[in-house]
mmCIF file of C-alpha atoms in Angstrom:
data_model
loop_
_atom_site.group_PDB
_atom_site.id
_atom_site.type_symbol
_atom_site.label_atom_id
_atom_site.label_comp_id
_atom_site.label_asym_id
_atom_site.label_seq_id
_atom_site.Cartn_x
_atom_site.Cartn_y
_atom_site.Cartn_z
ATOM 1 C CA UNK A 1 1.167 -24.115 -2.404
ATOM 2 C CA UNK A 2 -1.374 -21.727 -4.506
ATOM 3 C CA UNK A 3 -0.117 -17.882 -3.570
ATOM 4 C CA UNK A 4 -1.739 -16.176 -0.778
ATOM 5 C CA UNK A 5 -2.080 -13.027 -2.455
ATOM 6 C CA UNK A 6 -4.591 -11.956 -4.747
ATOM 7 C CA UNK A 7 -6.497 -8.832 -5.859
ATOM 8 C CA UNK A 8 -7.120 -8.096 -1.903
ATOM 9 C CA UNK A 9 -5.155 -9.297 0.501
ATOM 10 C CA UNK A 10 -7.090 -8.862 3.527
ATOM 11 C CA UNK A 11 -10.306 -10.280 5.338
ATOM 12 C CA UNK A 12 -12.501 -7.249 6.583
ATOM 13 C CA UNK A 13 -14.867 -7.967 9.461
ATOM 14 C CA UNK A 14 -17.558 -5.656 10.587
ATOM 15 C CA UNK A 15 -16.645 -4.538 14.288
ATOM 16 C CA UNK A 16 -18.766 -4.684 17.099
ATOM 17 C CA UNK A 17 -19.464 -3.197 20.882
ATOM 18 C CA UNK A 18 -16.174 -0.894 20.630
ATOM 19 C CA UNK A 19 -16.397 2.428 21.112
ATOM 20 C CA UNK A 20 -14.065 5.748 22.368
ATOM 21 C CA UNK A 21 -12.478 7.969 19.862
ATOM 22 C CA UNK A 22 -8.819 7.951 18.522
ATOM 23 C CA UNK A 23 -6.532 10.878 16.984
ATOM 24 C CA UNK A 24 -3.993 10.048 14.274
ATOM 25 C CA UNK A 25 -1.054 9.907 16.400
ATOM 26 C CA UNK A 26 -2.452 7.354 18.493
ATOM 27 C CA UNK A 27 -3.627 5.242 14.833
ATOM 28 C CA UNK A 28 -2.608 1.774 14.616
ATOM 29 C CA UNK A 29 -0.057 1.666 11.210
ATOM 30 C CA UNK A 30 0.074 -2.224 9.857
ATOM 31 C CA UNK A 31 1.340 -3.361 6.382
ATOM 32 C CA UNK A 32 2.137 -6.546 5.071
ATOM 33 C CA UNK A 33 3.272 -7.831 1.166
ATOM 34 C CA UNK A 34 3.845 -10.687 -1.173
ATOM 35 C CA UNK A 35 6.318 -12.922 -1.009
ATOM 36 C CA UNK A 36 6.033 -12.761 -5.137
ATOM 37 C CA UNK A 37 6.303 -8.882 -5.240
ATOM 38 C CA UNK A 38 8.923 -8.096 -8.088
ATOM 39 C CA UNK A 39 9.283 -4.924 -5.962
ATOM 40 C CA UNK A 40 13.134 -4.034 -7.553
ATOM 41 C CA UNK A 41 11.448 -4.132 -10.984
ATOM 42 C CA UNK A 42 8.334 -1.940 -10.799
ATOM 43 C CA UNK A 43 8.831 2.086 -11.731
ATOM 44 C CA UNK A 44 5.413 3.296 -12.857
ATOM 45 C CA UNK A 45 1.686 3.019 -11.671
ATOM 46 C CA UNK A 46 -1.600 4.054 -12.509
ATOM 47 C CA UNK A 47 -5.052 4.243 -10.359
ATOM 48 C CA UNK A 48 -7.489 2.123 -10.533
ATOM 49 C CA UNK A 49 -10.673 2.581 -12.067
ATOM 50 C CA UNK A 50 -13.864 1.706 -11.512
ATOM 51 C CA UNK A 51 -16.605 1.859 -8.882
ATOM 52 C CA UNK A 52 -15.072 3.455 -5.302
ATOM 53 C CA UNK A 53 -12.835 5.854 -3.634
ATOM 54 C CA UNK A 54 -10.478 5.178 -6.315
ATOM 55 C CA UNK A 55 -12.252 7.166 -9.134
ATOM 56 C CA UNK A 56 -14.362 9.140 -6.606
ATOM 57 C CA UNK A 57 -14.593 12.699 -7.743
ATOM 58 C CA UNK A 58 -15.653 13.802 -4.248
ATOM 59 C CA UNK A 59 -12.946 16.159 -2.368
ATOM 60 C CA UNK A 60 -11.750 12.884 -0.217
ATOM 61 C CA UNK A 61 -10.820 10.795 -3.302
ATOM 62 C CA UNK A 62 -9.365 13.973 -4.519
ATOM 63 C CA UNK A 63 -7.131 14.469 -1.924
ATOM 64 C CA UNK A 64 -6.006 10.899 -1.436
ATOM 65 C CA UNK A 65 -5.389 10.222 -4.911
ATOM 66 C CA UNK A 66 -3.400 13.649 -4.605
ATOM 67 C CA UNK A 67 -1.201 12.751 -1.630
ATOM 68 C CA UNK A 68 -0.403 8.879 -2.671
ATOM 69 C CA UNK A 69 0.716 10.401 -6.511
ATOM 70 C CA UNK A 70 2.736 12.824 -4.494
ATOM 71 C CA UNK A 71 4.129 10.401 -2.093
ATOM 72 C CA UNK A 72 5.012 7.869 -4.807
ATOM 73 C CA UNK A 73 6.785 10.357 -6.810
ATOM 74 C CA UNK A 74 8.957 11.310 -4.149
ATOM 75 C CA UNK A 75 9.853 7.667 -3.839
ATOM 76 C CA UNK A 76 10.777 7.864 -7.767
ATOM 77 C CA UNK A 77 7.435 6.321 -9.358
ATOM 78 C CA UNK A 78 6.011 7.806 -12.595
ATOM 79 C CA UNK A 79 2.661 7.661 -13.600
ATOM 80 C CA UNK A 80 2.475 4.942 -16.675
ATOM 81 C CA UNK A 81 2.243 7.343 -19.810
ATOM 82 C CA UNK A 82 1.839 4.201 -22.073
ATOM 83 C CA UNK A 83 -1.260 3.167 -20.238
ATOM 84 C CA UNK A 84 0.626 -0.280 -18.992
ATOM 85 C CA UNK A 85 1.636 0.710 -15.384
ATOM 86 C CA UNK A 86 3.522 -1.900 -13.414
ATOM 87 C CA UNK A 87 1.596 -0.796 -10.210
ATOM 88 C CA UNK A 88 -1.589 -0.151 -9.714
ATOM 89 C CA UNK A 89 -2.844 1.784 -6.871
ATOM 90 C CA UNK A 90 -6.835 1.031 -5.168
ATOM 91 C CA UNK A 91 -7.504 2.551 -1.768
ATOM 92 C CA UNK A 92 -10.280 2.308 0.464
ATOM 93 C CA UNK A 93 -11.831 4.299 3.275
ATOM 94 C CA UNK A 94 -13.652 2.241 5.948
ATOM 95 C CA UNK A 95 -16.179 4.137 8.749
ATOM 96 C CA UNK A 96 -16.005 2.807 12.213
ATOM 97 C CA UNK A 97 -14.271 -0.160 13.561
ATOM 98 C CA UNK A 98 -13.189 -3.451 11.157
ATOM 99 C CA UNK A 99 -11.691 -6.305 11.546
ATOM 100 C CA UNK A 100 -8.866 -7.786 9.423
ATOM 101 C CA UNK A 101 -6.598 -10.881 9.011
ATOM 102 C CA UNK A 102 -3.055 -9.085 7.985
ATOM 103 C CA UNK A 103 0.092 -10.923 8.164
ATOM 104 C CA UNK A 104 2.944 -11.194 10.930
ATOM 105 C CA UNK A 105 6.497 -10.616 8.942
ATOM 106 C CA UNK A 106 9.796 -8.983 8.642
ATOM 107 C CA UNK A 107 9.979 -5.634 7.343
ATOM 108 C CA UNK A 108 9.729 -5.424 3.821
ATOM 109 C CA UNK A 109 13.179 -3.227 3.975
ATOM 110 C CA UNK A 110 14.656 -6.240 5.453
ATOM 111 C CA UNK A 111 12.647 -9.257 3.047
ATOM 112 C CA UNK A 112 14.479 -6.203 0.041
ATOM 113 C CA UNK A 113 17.594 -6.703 1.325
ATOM 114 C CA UNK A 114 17.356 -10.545 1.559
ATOM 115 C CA UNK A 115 17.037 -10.697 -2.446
ATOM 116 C CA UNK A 116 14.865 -13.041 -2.405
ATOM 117 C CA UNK A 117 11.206 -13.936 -3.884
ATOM 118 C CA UNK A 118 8.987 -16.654 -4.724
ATOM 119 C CA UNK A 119 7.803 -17.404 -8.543
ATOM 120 C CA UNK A 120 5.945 -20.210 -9.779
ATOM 121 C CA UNK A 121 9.492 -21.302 -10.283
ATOM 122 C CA UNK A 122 10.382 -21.766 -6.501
ATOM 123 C CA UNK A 123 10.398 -25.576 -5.244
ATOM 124 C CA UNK A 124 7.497 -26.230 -2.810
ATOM 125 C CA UNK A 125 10.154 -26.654 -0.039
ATOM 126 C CA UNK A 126 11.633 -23.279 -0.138
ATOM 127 C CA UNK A 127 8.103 -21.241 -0.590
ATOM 128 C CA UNK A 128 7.674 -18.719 2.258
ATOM 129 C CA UNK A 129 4.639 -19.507 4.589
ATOM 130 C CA UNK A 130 2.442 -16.631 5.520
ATOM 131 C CA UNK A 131 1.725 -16.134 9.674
ATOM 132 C CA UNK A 132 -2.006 -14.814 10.035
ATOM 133 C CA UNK A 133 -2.631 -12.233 12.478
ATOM 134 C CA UNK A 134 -6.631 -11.155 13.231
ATOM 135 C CA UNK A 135 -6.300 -7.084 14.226
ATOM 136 C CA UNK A 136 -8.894 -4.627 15.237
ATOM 137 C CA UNK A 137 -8.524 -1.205 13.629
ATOM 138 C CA UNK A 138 -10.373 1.580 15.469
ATOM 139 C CA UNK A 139 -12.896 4.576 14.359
ATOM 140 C CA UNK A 140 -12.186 4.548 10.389
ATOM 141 C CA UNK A 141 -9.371 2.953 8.072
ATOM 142 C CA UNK A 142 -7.699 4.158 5.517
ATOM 143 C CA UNK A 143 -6.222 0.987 3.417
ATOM 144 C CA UNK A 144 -4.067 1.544 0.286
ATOM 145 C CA UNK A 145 -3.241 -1.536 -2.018
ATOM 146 C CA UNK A 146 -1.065 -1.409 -4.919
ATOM 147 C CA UNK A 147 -1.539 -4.380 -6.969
ATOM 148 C CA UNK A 148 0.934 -6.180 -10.135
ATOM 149 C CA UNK A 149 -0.430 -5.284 -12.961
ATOM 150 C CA UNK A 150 0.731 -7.914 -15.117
ATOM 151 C CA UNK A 151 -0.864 -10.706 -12.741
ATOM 152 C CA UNK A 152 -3.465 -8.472 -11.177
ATOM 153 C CA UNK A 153 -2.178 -9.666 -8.220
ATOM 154 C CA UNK A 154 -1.799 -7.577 -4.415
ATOM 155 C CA UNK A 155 1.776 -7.055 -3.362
ATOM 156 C CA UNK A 156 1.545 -4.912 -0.848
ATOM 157 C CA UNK A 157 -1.544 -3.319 1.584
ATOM 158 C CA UNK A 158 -0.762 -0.243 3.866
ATOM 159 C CA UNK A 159 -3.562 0.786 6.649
ATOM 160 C CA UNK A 160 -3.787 2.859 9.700
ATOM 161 C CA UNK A 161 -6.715 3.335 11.913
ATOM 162 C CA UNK A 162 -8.469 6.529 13.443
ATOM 163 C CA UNK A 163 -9.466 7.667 10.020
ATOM 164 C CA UNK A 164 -12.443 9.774 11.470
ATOM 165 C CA UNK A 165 -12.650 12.434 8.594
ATOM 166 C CA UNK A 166 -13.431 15.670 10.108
ATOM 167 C CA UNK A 167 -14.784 18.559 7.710
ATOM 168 C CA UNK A 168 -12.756 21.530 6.410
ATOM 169 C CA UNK A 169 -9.180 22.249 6.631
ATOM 170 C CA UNK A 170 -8.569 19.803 8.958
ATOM 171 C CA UNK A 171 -9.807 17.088 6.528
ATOM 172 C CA UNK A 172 -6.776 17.585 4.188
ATOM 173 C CA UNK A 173 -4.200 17.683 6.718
ATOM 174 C CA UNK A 174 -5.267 14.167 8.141
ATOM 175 C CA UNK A 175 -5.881 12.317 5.271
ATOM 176 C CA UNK A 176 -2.421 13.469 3.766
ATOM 177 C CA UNK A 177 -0.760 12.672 7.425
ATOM 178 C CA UNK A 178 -2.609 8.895 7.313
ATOM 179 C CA UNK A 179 -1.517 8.663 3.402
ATOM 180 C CA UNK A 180 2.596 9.792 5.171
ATOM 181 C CA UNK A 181 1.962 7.245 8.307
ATOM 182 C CA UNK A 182 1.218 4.491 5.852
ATOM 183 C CA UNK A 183 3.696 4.961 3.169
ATOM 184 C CA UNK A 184 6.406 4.844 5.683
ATOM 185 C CA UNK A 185 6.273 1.201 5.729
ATOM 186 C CA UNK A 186 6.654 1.160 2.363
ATOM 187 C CA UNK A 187 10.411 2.461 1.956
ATOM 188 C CA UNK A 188 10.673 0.888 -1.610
ATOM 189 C CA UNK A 189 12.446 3.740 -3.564
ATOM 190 C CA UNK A 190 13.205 3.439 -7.181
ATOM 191 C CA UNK A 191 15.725 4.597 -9.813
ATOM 192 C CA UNK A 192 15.304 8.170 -10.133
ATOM 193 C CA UNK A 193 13.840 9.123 -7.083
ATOM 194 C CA UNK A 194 16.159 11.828 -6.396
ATOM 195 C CA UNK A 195 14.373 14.634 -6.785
ATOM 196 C CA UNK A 196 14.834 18.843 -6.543
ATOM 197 C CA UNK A 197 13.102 20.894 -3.683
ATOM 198 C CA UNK A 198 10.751 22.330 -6.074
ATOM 199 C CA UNK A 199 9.868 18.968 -7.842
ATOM 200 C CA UNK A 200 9.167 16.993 -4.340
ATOM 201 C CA UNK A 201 7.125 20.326 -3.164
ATOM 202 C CA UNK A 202 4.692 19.916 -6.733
ATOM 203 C CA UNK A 203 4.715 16.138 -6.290
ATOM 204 C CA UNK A 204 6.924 15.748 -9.446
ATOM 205 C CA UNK A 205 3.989 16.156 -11.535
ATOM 206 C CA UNK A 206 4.824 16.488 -14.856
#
């Protein structure tokens, strides 16, 4: 069976004839990941560059490319210093309400735990089957992908709903609270991730 996974994982659909307003802590949080993720193996990641949010230099790229370093430090990631990251990290920002076809699984915690993954070297037989799921996410979504960078392929998407971005002050709390919600499904920690107060306050920038 040819893997499901490739640079994106999901299919986005324009939504239609909903309306009403939603606040973070009613946001829908969803994940779902590759069955081929080498997730015990990866310690360092880079952005992605290139047209987008990614290596937007407005003050919401800023701040999300600020919050997921920050996040995935505290979880023990580096940034690659050799310029060959094992993860690399895209995010979008969708306005209004989407469509997408994520996937219906076990935790990834749990799939961890299990110590098991498919490779082109897993029998036809054994290969996990993916369960699509169609979901509606609500006024704005905030989807963060981080991708193999040996195989360029998606391992693992992260996106919550009610992404409205409001100006100001209140901008930066929310997007750093969505960037939180999200990587809470994603409780891969690495070696190293112990870290002092005062590095996990700085975001164990270098």
């Amino acid at each position: 069976m040819k893997q499901a996974l490739h640079l994106l994982l999901l299919t986005l659909f324009v939504g239609s004839g909903i309306s009403g307003c939603m606040t973070l802590s009613e946001a829908r949080v969803e994940s779902d990941y590759s069955y081929s993720g080498k997730f015990h193996r990866y310690r360092t990641f880079e952005f992605m560059q290139g047209p987008g949010l990614a290596s937007d230099s407005s003050e919401v790229g800023k701040v999300l490319r600020e919050a997921i370093h920050t996040r995935l430090r505290q979880q023990g990631y580096r940034p690659a210093a050799s310029g060959k990251p094992d993860l690399l990290v895209n995010f979008q920002l969708f306005a209004g309400n989407i469509r997408l076809r994520g996937y219906e699984q076990q935790s990834l915690e749990e799939w961890i735990k299990r110590g098991y993954e498919d490779d082109e070297y897993t029998p036809e037989r054994m290969r996990q089957t993916y369960q699509p799921v169609n979901m509606l996410m609500s006024d704005g979504t905030l989807m963060v992908t981080l991708i193999d960078a040996r195989n360029q392929r998606a391992v693992w998407n992260g996106y919550a709903s009610g992404v409205e971005v409001p100006n100001g002050i209140s901008m930066d709390l929310l997007l750093r609270r969505t960037v939180r919600s999200i990587f809470d499904n994603y409780r891969v920690f690495t070696e190293g991730y112990l870290m002092t107060p005062q590095e996990a306050r700085s975001g164990g920038r270098d």
